[in-house]
Amino acid sequence: MANMQTPRSPLQLPTRGNQITVLSIDGGGIRGIIPGTILAFLESELQKLDGADARLADYFDVISGTSTGGLVTAMLAAPNKQNRPLFAAKDINDFYLENCPKIFPQDSSKFASAANLVKTLGGPKYDGKFLHSIVKEKLGDTWLHQTLTNIVIPTFDIKRLQPTIFSSYNVKNNPSTDALLSDICIGTSAAPTYLPAHYFETKDPSGKVRDFNLIDGGVAANNPTLVAISEVSKAINREGPDSYRMNPMEYGRFLVLSLGTGTAKSEEKYDAEEAAKWGLLGWLTSDHSTPLVDVFTQASADMVDFHISTVFQALNSEENYLRIQDDTLTGTLSSVDVATKENLENLVKVGEELLKKPVSRVNLATGVFEPINKMTNEEALRKLAKLLSREKHLRQAKSAVGN
């Protein structure tokens, strides 16, 4: 059923505060458990400061996510019947642990590898039916314009051969993008070879129909941080007061948390000698992954991190950008779909161990994450929680006096 409501303007632009707060979550299938663990910790720290009802959507001007990160974004920003976030951050991993084995059912027979190869050649590895049903059940009839904070979710339209960005900031100017959150999440999660492409239609207030033919947003932006920054910057310059408009590259006003979903350890990645022998099947099948998908999603994620790291460092604002990523995953931990109970529980442990690791930054010359100081990710998140809480209270104080 098409949405015939006139979209409301989302939350106010952050003109009453000092900073623009951004949360970004990469794609990565079942590895969404890793940022889920990080987010649960951050929300618990915010609750220590501001009470048990504190939720991440109360603190971030925009939450952005691709693929599995898009699903997490919707879970954090969609309203429940009390007009509070549908999920607390601590509930995300429970959702993954319960539902991933049904989204990605595992074949434990001795012929599993051959069966998976046949599936890959003849169509998607998974039919997506359970994913579609559980997403529609949880998100219901919630539309993009109804989220509790602004969200940005990239997808890729294969009919138009171009990215389609579902953005709260753009709904007012382009109402045809005001879609059901469930359709957006199914579309951004439709990873080639794993899950089927997703088709749906929307109808704007004038009755004009628009069709969408979507696959995984990781094709366009597996790390959606830059997309989120771009969307809020455009909105501020389009709708904000003259005194608050942004100059190009004015990144010092952003406070950004960017969460990766992990990547394989260097020794377990591919090499030229191996890839030189691949034909179509080689690029589509490996022990626990699809090399072609791994390559384009990792490339887009790393390029965004390289760019943002370079800009924040050049503008002496590196403390405003926290990227948490693990590049030491081995075996099935680096897969997007090995949803066994053991592997899912081990991913929770990866997230917990990542909290204890030092804050790292990508080495722009080698592409490797290297520690930058003795502060752990856990300590950095505690510091971030204090900054987010301070920003929230500053805005409340300014609103109270009408400034």
Short mmCIF file of C-alpha atoms in Angstrom, two decimals:
data_model
loop_
_atom_site.label_atom_id
_atom_site.label_comp_id
_atom_site.label_asym_id
_atom_site.label_seq_id
_atom_site.Cartn_x
_atom_site.Cartn_y
_atom_site.Cartn_z
CA MET A 1 0.00 0.00 0.00
CA ALA A 2 1.47 3.34 -0.99
CA ASN A 3 2.12 6.07 1.54
CA MET A 4 -0.27 8.93 0.81
CA GLN A 5 0.79 11.08 3.76
CA THR A 6 2.71 14.27 3.22
CA PRO A 7 6.14 13.60 4.75
CA ARG A 8 6.88 15.62 7.83
CA SER A 9 10.23 17.33 8.19
CA PRO A 10 12.52 15.13 10.26
CA LEU A 11 14.22 16.26 13.44
CA GLN A 12 15.47 19.82 13.52
CA LEU A 13 18.79 20.55 11.91
CA PRO A 14 21.44 20.66 14.65
CA THR A 15 21.59 24.45 14.73
CA ARG A 16 21.25 24.70 18.51
CA GLY A 17 24.43 22.78 19.25
CA ASN A 18 28.13 22.98 18.67
CA GLN A 19 28.58 19.77 16.70
CA ILE A 20 26.83 17.55 14.18
CA THR A 21 26.75 13.99 15.46
CA VAL A 22 27.00 11.07 13.03
CA LEU A 23 26.81 7.31 13.56
CA SER A 24 27.72 5.09 10.61
CA ILE A 25 27.56 1.29 10.37
CA ASP A 26 29.15 -0.77 7.59
CA GLY A 27 27.64 -3.71 5.77
CA GLY A 28 28.79 -7.26 6.47
CA GLY A 29 25.97 -9.79 6.91
CA ILE A 30 26.15 -11.75 10.16
CA ARG A 31 29.17 -9.67 11.15
CA GLY A 32 26.67 -6.96 12.11
CA ILE A 33 27.04 -8.59 15.53
CA ILE A 34 30.39 -6.82 15.93
CA PRO A 35 29.02 -3.23 15.72
CA GLY A 36 25.98 -4.48 17.65
CA THR A 37 28.31 -5.25 20.57
CA ILE A 38 30.02 -1.86 20.28
CA LEU A 39 26.70 0.00 20.19
CA ALA A 40 25.38 -1.86 23.24
CA PHE A 41 28.43 -0.68 25.18
CA LEU A 42 28.06 2.93 24.03
CA GLU A 43 24.37 3.04 24.91
CA SER A 44 25.10 1.60 28.36
CA GLU A 45 27.59 4.42 28.95
CA LEU A 46 25.01 7.01 27.88
CA GLN A 47 22.53 5.43 30.30
CA LYS A 48 25.04 5.82 33.15
CA LEU A 49 25.13 9.53 32.35
CA ASP A 50 21.50 10.26 31.50
CA GLY A 51 19.34 7.44 32.82
CA ALA A 52 18.05 4.04 31.75
CA ASP A 53 15.75 5.48 29.06
CA ALA A 54 18.65 6.94 27.04
CA ARG A 55 18.82 5.60 23.49
CA LEU A 56 21.32 6.20 20.69
CA ALA A 57 18.68 7.91 18.54
CA ASP A 58 18.49 10.64 21.20
CA TYR A 59 22.11 11.63 20.57
CA PHE A 60 22.89 11.26 16.88
CA ASP A 61 21.67 13.77 14.31
CA VAL A 62 21.96 11.08 11.67
CA ILE A 63 22.41 7.31 11.75
CA SER A 64 23.59 5.74 8.52
CA GLY A 65 23.96 2.10 7.59
CA THR A 66 24.50 -0.13 4.59
CA SER A 67 23.19 -3.69 4.19
CA THR A 68 23.26 -5.25 7.68
CA GLY A 69 24.17 -1.77 8.94
CA GLY A 70 20.99 -0.46 7.33
CA LEU A 71 18.97 -2.98 9.30
CA VAL A 72 20.68 -1.91 12.54
CA THR A 73 20.00 1.73 11.62
CA ALA A 74 16.29 1.03 11.21
CA MET A 75 16.15 -0.92 14.46
CA LEU A 76 17.68 1.99 16.36
CA ALA A 77 15.59 4.73 14.73
CA ALA A 78 12.16 3.19 14.10
CA PRO A 79 9.52 4.16 16.68
CA ASN A 80 7.55 1.76 18.85
CA LYS A 81 3.99 2.42 20.02
CA GLN A 82 5.31 4.77 22.72
CA ASN A 83 7.25 6.72 20.08
CA ARG A 84 10.57 5.54 21.47
CA PRO A 85 13.18 3.46 19.60
CA LEU A 86 11.90 0.03 18.63
CA PHE A 87 15.12 -1.64 19.80
CA ALA A 88 17.57 -0.79 22.54
CA ALA A 89 21.15 -1.32 21.37
CA LYS A 90 21.51 -4.30 23.73
CA ASP A 91 18.71 -6.07 21.85
CA ILE A 92 20.46 -6.01 18.47
CA ASN A 93 22.69 -9.01 19.07
CA ASP A 94 19.78 -11.02 20.47
CA PHE A 95 17.97 -10.36 17.19
CA TYR A 96 20.97 -11.56 15.19
CA LEU A 97 21.60 -14.64 17.33
CA GLU A 98 17.96 -15.69 17.08
CA ASN A 99 17.28 -14.93 13.42
CA CYS A 100 20.51 -15.26 11.42
CA PRO A 101 20.36 -19.10 11.42
CA LYS A 102 16.93 -18.80 9.77
CA ILE A 103 18.00 -16.08 7.33
CA PHE A 104 21.11 -18.04 6.35
CA PRO A 105 20.20 -21.72 6.93
CA GLN A 106 23.29 -23.92 6.95
CA ASP A 107 23.69 -27.15 5.02
CA SER A 108 25.74 -29.50 7.20
CA SER A 109 25.77 -32.43 4.78
CA LYS A 110 29.00 -33.68 3.22
CA PHE A 111 27.76 -32.41 -0.15
CA ALA A 112 27.19 -28.85 1.13
CA SER A 113 29.98 -27.26 -0.94
CA ALA A 114 28.67 -28.76 -4.17
CA ALA A 115 25.10 -27.80 -3.31
CA ASN A 116 26.12 -24.20 -2.60
CA LEU A 117 27.98 -24.02 -5.90
CA VAL A 118 24.89 -25.20 -7.78
CA LYS A 119 22.76 -22.62 -5.95
CA THR A 120 25.20 -19.84 -6.78
CA LEU A 121 25.14 -20.76 -10.47
CA GLY A 122 21.36 -21.03 -10.64
CA GLY A 123 20.30 -18.12 -8.43
CA PRO A 124 20.82 -16.57 -5.00
CA LYS A 125 22.29 -18.83 -2.32
CA TYR A 126 19.33 -18.01 -0.03
CA ASP A 127 15.72 -17.31 -0.98
CA GLY A 128 15.37 -14.37 1.43
CA LYS A 129 11.85 -15.38 2.51
CA PHE A 130 12.57 -15.43 6.23
CA LEU A 131 14.56 -12.18 6.06
CA HIS A 132 11.64 -10.49 4.30
CA SER A 133 9.09 -11.79 6.79
CA ILE A 134 11.03 -10.95 9.95
CA VAL A 135 11.94 -7.44 8.74
CA LYS A 136 8.33 -6.73 7.80
CA GLU A 137 7.14 -8.13 11.13
CA LYS A 138 9.52 -5.99 13.20
CA LEU A 139 9.32 -2.74 11.21
CA GLY A 140 5.65 -3.01 10.27
CA ASP A 141 4.18 -0.02 8.46
CA THR A 142 6.88 2.45 9.48
CA TRP A 143 7.88 4.85 6.71
CA LEU A 144 11.17 6.61 6.20
CA HIS A 145 9.74 9.97 7.29
CA GLN A 146 8.64 8.52 10.65
CA THR A 147 12.06 7.66 12.11
CA LEU A 148 12.98 9.19 15.44
CA THR A 149 16.20 10.66 14.11
CA ASN A 150 17.46 11.25 10.59
CA ILE A 151 18.70 8.16 8.78
CA VAL A 152 20.65 7.59 5.56
CA ILE A 153 20.65 4.15 3.91
CA PRO A 154 22.42 3.56 0.56
CA THR A 155 21.12 1.03 -1.97
CA PHE A 156 21.87 0.37 -5.64
CA ASP A 157 19.18 0.37 -8.33
CA ILE A 158 20.15 -2.16 -11.02
CA LYS A 159 17.54 -0.88 -13.47
CA ARG A 160 19.00 2.63 -13.38
CA LEU A 161 22.55 1.38 -12.71
CA GLN A 162 23.07 4.03 -10.07
CA PRO A 163 22.99 4.42 -6.31
CA THR A 164 19.69 5.26 -4.64
CA ILE A 165 20.12 6.91 -1.24
CA PHE A 166 17.18 6.77 1.15
CA SER A 167 17.64 9.84 3.30
CA SER A 168 15.40 11.53 5.85
CA TYR A 169 16.87 14.83 4.67
CA ASN A 170 15.69 14.26 1.12
CA VAL A 171 12.12 13.06 1.72
CA LYS A 172 10.61 16.54 1.77
CA ASN A 173 12.19 17.46 -1.59
CA ASN A 174 11.77 14.03 -3.17
CA PRO A 175 8.69 12.34 -1.64
CA SER A 176 8.96 9.38 -4.02
CA THR A 177 11.81 8.11 -1.81
CA ASP A 178 9.52 7.94 1.23
CA ALA A 179 9.35 4.16 1.37
CA LEU A 180 8.57 1.60 4.02
CA LEU A 181 11.62 0.96 6.21
CA SER A 182 11.12 -2.75 5.65
CA ASP A 183 11.46 -2.34 1.86
CA ILE A 184 14.54 -0.15 2.28
CA CYS A 185 16.20 -2.68 4.61
CA ILE A 186 15.41 -5.64 2.34
CA GLY A 187 16.77 -3.71 -0.64
CA THR A 188 20.03 -2.61 0.97
CA SER A 189 20.63 -6.18 2.23
CA ALA A 190 20.15 -7.91 -1.15
CA ALA A 191 23.79 -8.90 -1.61
CA PRO A 192 24.48 -10.29 -5.11
CA THR A 193 24.75 -14.11 -5.16
CA TYR A 194 23.47 -14.31 -1.55
CA LEU A 195 19.97 -12.81 -1.57
CA PRO A 196 17.49 -11.88 -4.33
CA ALA A 197 17.14 -8.34 -5.64
CA HIS A 198 14.14 -6.50 -4.22
CA TYR A 199 11.39 -4.73 -6.18
CA PHE A 200 8.82 -2.33 -4.75
CA GLU A 201 6.93 0.83 -5.67
CA THR A 202 6.13 4.07 -3.93
CA LYS A 203 3.50 6.69 -4.68
CA ASP A 204 4.07 10.38 -3.97
CA PRO A 205 1.29 12.74 -2.74
CA SER A 206 0.34 13.58 -6.34
CA GLY A 207 -0.20 9.88 -7.11
CA LYS A 208 2.89 9.43 -9.27
CA VAL A 209 4.34 5.91 -8.99
CA ARG A 210 8.05 5.20 -8.79
CA ASP A 211 9.56 1.74 -9.03
CA PHE A 212 12.73 0.52 -7.31
CA ASN A 213 14.88 -2.46 -8.35
CA LEU A 214 17.40 -2.73 -5.54
CA ILE A 215 20.46 -4.69 -4.54
CA ASP A 216 22.92 -4.38 -1.68
CA GLY A 217 23.97 -0.83 -0.86
CA GLY A 218 27.52 -2.13 -0.47
CA VAL A 219 27.84 -1.87 -4.25
CA ALA A 220 27.75 1.90 -3.79
CA ALA A 221 28.92 2.58 -0.22
CA ASN A 222 29.65 -0.31 2.11
CA ASN A 223 30.96 2.30 4.55
CA PRO A 224 28.25 4.99 4.42
CA THR A 225 30.02 7.59 6.58
CA LEU A 226 30.77 9.95 3.71
CA VAL A 227 27.23 9.64 2.36
CA ALA A 228 25.85 10.62 5.78
CA ILE A 229 28.16 13.63 6.06
CA SER A 230 27.22 14.71 2.56
CA GLU A 231 23.47 14.42 3.23
CA VAL A 232 23.50 16.46 6.43
CA SER A 233 25.82 19.07 4.89
CA LYS A 234 23.47 19.55 1.94
CA ALA A 235 20.47 19.81 4.26
CA ILE A 236 22.13 22.44 6.44
CA ASN A 237 23.14 24.55 3.45
CA ARG A 238 19.69 24.15 1.88
CA GLU A 239 17.51 24.71 4.94
CA GLY A 240 19.64 26.09 7.76
CA PRO A 241 20.03 29.76 8.69
CA ASP A 242 22.81 31.69 6.94
CA SER A 243 24.83 31.83 10.15
CA TYR A 244 24.97 28.07 10.32
CA ARG A 245 25.74 27.18 6.72
CA MET A 246 28.82 25.12 6.07
CA ASN A 247 31.90 25.84 4.05
CA PRO A 248 33.39 23.03 1.97
CA MET A 249 35.50 20.58 4.01
CA GLU A 250 34.33 22.07 7.32
CA TYR A 251 34.70 18.73 9.04
CA GLY A 252 35.64 20.17 12.42
CA ARG A 253 31.93 20.58 13.21
CA PHE A 254 31.29 16.85 12.88
CA LEU A 255 31.56 14.28 15.65
CA VAL A 256 31.65 10.90 13.90
CA LEU A 257 31.54 7.30 15.06
CA SER A 258 32.12 4.88 12.17
CA LEU A 259 31.80 1.16 12.87
CA GLY A 260 33.18 -1.58 10.64
CA THR A 261 32.00 -5.18 10.67
CA GLY A 262 35.47 -6.69 10.50
CA THR A 263 37.59 -8.04 7.69
CA ALA A 264 39.88 -11.00 7.19
CA LYS A 265 43.41 -11.11 8.52
CA SER A 266 46.00 -10.33 5.83
CA GLU A 267 47.22 -13.94 5.67
CA GLU A 268 43.69 -15.13 4.92
CA LYS A 269 42.91 -12.72 2.12
CA TYR A 270 43.36 -13.51 -1.56
CA ASP A 271 46.55 -13.09 -3.58
CA ALA A 272 47.35 -12.51 -7.25
CA GLU A 273 48.76 -15.99 -7.77
CA GLU A 274 45.47 -17.49 -6.60
CA ALA A 275 43.22 -14.99 -8.40
CA ALA A 276 45.14 -15.31 -11.67
CA LYS A 277 43.68 -18.80 -12.07
CA TRP A 278 40.08 -17.79 -11.45
CA GLY A 279 37.40 -17.75 -14.05
CA LEU A 280 33.79 -16.83 -13.32
CA LEU A 281 33.37 -19.63 -10.76
CA GLY A 282 36.53 -18.65 -8.93
CA TRP A 283 35.40 -15.08 -8.51
CA LEU A 284 32.00 -16.24 -7.26
CA THR A 285 32.98 -19.05 -4.89
CA SER A 286 35.53 -19.57 -2.15
CA ASP A 287 35.59 -21.52 1.12
CA HIS A 288 33.43 -19.11 3.14
CA SER A 289 32.89 -16.13 0.87
CA THR A 290 32.32 -14.68 -2.58
CA PRO A 291 35.61 -13.01 -3.63
CA LEU A 292 33.99 -10.59 -6.08
CA VAL A 293 31.56 -9.32 -3.42
CA ASP A 294 34.36 -9.11 -0.84
CA VAL A 295 36.50 -7.05 -3.19
CA PHE A 296 33.96 -4.39 -4.09
CA THR A 297 32.53 -4.00 -0.58
CA GLN A 298 35.95 -3.80 1.07
CA ALA A 299 37.23 -1.41 -1.59
CA SER A 300 34.36 1.04 -1.10
CA ALA A 301 34.64 0.84 2.70
CA ASP A 302 38.39 1.44 2.75
CA MET A 303 38.30 4.30 0.26
CA VAL A 304 35.82 6.16 2.47
CA ASP A 305 37.96 5.59 5.55
CA PHE A 306 41.10 6.70 3.70
CA HIS A 307 39.39 9.90 2.59
CA ILE A 308 37.83 10.82 5.92
CA SER A 309 40.97 9.97 7.89
CA THR A 310 43.04 12.15 5.58
CA VAL A 311 40.65 15.11 5.79
CA PHE A 312 40.16 15.00 9.56
CA GLN A 313 43.92 14.73 10.10
CA ALA A 314 44.64 17.56 7.65
CA LEU A 315 42.16 19.82 9.46
CA ASN A 316 43.55 18.90 12.91
CA SER A 317 40.18 17.37 13.80
CA GLU A 318 41.25 13.74 14.07
CA GLU A 319 39.77 13.46 17.58
CA ASN A 320 36.33 14.10 16.07
CA TYR A 321 36.50 10.89 14.02
CA LEU A 322 36.49 7.48 15.69
CA ARG A 323 36.64 4.47 13.38
CA ILE A 324 36.40 1.08 15.08
CA GLN A 325 37.29 -1.84 12.85
CA ASP A 326 38.85 -5.30 13.26
CA ASP A 327 41.09 -6.51 10.43
CA THR A 328 42.20 -9.75 12.12
CA LEU A 329 39.25 -12.09 11.47
CA THR A 330 40.09 -15.67 10.54
CA GLY A 331 38.18 -18.61 9.07
CA THR A 332 34.40 -18.47 9.21
CA LEU A 333 34.50 -15.31 11.35
CA SER A 334 35.16 -13.32 8.18
CA SER A 335 32.17 -14.80 6.34
CA VAL A 336 28.91 -12.92 5.89
CA ASP A 337 26.63 -15.96 6.16
CA VAL A 338 28.08 -18.85 8.20
CA ALA A 339 25.32 -18.54 10.76
CA THR A 340 26.10 -21.48 13.01
CA LYS A 341 25.50 -21.01 16.73
CA GLU A 342 29.23 -21.34 17.40
CA ASN A 343 30.26 -18.79 14.77
CA LEU A 344 27.65 -16.23 15.85
CA GLU A 345 28.69 -16.52 19.50
CA ASN A 346 32.33 -16.17 18.48
CA LEU A 347 31.46 -12.93 16.66
CA VAL A 348 30.05 -11.58 19.93
CA LYS A 349 33.43 -12.38 21.50
CA VAL A 350 35.19 -10.58 18.65
CA GLY A 351 33.16 -7.46 19.43
CA GLU A 352 33.91 -7.74 23.14
CA GLU A 353 37.63 -8.18 22.47
CA LEU A 354 37.59 -5.25 20.05
CA LEU A 355 36.46 -3.01 22.89
CA LYS A 356 39.66 -3.88 24.74
CA LYS A 357 41.94 -3.22 21.77
CA PRO A 358 43.70 0.14 21.34
CA VAL A 359 42.17 2.86 19.21
CA SER A 360 43.60 2.36 15.73
CA ARG A 361 43.75 4.38 12.55
CA VAL A 362 44.29 3.20 9.03
CA ASN A 363 47.84 3.69 7.80
CA LEU A 364 47.28 5.56 4.56
CA ALA A 365 50.38 3.97 3.02
CA THR A 366 49.74 0.33 3.93
CA GLY A 367 45.99 0.17 4.52
CA VAL A 368 46.61 -1.59 7.85
CA PHE A 369 44.96 -0.48 11.10
CA GLU A 370 47.64 0.59 13.57
CA PRO A 371 47.31 1.72 17.21
CA ILE A 372 47.57 5.48 17.60
CA ASN A 373 47.80 5.68 21.40
CA LYS A 374 47.29 3.62 24.54
CA MET A 375 43.59 4.46 24.77
CA THR A 376 41.33 1.46 24.18
CA ASN A 377 38.17 1.55 22.07
CA GLU A 378 36.23 1.12 25.31
CA GLU A 379 37.85 4.22 26.79
CA ALA A 380 37.31 6.17 23.57
CA LEU A 381 33.62 5.28 23.61
CA ARG A 382 33.31 6.44 27.22
CA LYS A 383 34.84 9.75 26.15
CA LEU A 384 32.47 9.91 23.18
CA ALA A 385 29.49 9.23 25.45
CA LYS A 386 30.42 12.25 27.58
CA LEU A 387 30.70 14.44 24.47
CA LEU A 388 27.34 13.23 23.15
CA SER A 389 25.66 13.80 26.51
CA ARG A 390 27.16 17.28 26.80
CA GLU A 391 25.98 18.17 23.30
CA LYS A 392 22.46 16.93 24.04
CA HIS A 393 22.22 18.96 27.25
CA LEU A 394 23.61 22.05 25.53
CA ARG A 395 20.87 21.87 22.91
CA GLN A 396 18.20 21.36 25.56
CA ALA A 397 19.45 24.38 27.49
CA LYS A 398 19.46 26.59 24.37
CA SER A 399 15.99 25.40 23.41
CA ALA A 400 14.70 26.22 26.87
CA VAL A 401 15.75 29.86 26.59
CA GLY A 402 14.74 30.12 22.94
CA ASN A 403 18.22 30.84 21.53
#
